Coordinates of C-alpha atoms in Angstrom, one line a residue:
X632 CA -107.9 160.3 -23.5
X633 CA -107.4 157.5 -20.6
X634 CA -106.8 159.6 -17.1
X635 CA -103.4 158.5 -15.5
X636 CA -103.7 157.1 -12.2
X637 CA -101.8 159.6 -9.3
X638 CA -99.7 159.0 -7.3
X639 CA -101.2 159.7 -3.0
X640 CA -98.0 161.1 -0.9
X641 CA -98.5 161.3 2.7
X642 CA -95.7 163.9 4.6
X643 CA -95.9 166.2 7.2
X644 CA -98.2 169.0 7.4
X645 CA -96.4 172.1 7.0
X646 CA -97.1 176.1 7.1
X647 CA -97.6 176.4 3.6
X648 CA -100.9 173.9 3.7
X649 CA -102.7 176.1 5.8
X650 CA -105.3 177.6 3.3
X651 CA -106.1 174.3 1.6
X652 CA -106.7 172.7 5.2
X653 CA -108.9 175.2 5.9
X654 CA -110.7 175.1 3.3
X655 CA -111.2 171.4 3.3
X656 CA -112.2 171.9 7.1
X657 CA -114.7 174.9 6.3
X658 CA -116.4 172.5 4.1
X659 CA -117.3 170.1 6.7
X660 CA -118.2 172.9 9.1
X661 CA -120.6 174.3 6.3
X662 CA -122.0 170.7 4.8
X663 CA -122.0 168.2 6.9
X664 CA -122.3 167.2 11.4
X665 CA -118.9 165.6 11.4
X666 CA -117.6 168.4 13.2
X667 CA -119.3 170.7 15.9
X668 CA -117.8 173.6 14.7
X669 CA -120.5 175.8 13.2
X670 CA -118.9 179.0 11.9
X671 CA -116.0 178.8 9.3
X672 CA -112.9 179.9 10.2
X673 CA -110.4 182.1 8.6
X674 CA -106.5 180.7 7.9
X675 CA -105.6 183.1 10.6
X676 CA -107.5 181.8 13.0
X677 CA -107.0 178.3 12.2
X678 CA -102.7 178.8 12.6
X679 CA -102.8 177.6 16.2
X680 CA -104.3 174.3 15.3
X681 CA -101.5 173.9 12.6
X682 CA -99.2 174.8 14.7
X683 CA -100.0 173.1 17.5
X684 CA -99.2 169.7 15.6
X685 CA -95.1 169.5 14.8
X686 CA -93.1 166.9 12.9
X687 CA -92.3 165.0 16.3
X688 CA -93.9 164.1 19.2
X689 CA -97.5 162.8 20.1
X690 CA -99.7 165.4 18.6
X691 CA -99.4 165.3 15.1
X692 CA -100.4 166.4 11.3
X693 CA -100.3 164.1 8.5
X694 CA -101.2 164.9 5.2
X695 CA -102.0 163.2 1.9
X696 CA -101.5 165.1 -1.6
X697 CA -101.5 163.8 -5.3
X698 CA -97.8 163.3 -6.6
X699 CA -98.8 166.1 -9.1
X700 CA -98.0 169.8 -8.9
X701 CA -100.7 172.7 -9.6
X702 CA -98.6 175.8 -9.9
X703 CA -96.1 175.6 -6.9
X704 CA -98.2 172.9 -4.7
X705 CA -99.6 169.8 -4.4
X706 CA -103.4 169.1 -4.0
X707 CA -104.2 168.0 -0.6
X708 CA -106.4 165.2 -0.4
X709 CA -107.4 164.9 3.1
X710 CA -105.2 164.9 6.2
X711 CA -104.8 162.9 9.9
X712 CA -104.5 164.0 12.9
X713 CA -103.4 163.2 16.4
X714 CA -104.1 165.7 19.3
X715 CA -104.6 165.7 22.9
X716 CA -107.4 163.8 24.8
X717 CA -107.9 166.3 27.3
X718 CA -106.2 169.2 28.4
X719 CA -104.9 167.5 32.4
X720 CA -101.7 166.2 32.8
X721 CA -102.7 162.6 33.7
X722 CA -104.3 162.5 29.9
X723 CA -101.1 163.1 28.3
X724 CA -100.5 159.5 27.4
X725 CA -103.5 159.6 25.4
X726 CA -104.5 161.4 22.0
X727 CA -108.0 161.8 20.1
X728 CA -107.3 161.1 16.4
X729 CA -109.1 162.3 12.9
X730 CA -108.8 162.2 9.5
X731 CA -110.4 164.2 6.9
X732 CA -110.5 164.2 3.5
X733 CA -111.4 166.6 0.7
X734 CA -114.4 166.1 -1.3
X735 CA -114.6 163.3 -3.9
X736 CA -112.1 161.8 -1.9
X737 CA -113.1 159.1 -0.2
X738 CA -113.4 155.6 -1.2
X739 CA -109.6 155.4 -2.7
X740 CA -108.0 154.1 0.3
X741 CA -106.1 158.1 1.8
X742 CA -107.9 157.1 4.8
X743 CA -106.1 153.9 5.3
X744 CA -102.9 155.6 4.4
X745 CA -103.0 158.8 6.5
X746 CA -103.9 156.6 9.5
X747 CA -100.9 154.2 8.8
X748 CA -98.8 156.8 8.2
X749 CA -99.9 158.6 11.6
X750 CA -99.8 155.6 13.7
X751 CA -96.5 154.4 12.6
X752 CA -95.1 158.0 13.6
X753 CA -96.8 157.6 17.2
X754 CA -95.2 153.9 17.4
X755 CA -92.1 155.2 19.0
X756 CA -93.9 158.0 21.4
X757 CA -95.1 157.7 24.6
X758 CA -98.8 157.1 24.1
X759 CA -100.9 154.7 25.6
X760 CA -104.0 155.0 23.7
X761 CA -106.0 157.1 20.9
X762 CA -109.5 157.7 21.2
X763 CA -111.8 158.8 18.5
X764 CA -115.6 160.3 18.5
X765 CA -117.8 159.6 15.3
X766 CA -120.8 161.5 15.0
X767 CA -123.4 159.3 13.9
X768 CA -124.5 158.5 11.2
X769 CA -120.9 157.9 9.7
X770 CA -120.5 154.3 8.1
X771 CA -117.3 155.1 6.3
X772 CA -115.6 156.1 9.4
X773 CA -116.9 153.5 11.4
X774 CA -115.6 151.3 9.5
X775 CA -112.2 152.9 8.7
X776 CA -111.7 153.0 12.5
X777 CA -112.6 149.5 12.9
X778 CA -110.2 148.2 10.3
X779 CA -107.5 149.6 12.6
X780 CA -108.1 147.9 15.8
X781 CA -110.3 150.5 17.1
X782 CA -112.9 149.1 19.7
X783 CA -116.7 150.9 20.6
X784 CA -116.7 152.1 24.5
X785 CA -119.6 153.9 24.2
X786 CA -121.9 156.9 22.7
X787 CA -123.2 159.9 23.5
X788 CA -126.9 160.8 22.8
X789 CA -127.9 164.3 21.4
X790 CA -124.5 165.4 22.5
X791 CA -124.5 168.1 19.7
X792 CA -127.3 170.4 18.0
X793 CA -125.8 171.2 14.5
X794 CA -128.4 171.6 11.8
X795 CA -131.5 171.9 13.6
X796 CA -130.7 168.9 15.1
X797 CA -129.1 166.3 18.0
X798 CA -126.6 163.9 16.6
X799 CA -125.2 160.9 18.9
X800 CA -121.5 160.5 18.8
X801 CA -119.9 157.3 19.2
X802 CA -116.7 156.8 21.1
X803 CA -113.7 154.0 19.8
X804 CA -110.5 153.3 21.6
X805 CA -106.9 151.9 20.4
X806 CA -104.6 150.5 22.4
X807 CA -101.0 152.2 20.9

């Protein structure tokens, strides 16, 4: 039987995604350098993030699911994020961005369309620029962030031990 293309919806992150986000976090915190964290975190303990990312404003949560319902949700795909550059007041006018996406999820274009989707919400905020760190090796990101304007200002050697290991991480910058 021929599988039936679905359907990608970006929206809002909301409350009720919080386990699947953290799972699909915990996965690159167990598997891979793309994030620094080390230990897995709990849903609990992951809340602030969330919340920390509302509907409006410049720090904020996109997500991309399958137009198909499991039970009573949607099957998140990967999400975006925008969040602030650093914690000074001067730095509010810029935001560090991310996407993630769920595993066997990559290379069907929810990249492109959580990143549209985020930018075109931060179109009408006041934000200056987005920056974005790439640990190396990361082709696919690379790559993604290049396709939206994104321009390299530098990297930072051995800036994390994950692994047994130093990994470089490369720094891009948007204008907004």
């Amino acid at each position: 039987m021929p599988s039936e293309a679905t359907e990608v919806q970006v929206r809002s992150g909301v409350e009720g995604d919080l386990d699947a986000l953290t799972d699909l976090y915990n996965h690159y915190v167990r598997e891979t350098p793309i994030t620094f964290d080390t230990a897995p975190f709990t849903p609990e303990e992951r809340r602030p993030w969330l919340l920390s990312h509302p509907e409006d404003g410049p720090y904020r949560l996109k997500v991309a699911v399958d137009g198909t319902f499991q039970g009573n949700s949607q099957r998140i795909l990967g999400y975006a994020t925008s969040s602030p550059y650093r914690a000074k007041p001067a730095y509010s006018t810029s935001v560090e961005v991310t996407v993630y996406l769920a595993p066997g999820a990559g290379g069907r274009g929810i990249g492109t369309l959580l990143y549209k989707a985020l930018f075109a919400s931060l179109a009408d905020e006041d934000v200056h620029r987005a920056y974005a760190g790439i640990a190396q090796p990361n082709e696919a990101s690379t790559r993604l962030h290049e396709r939206f304007g994104f321009r390299p200002v530098g990297t930072y050697r051995e800036v994390g031990r994950k692994f047994g290991r130093y990994w470089d991480v490369a720094w891009y910058e948007k204008e907004l």
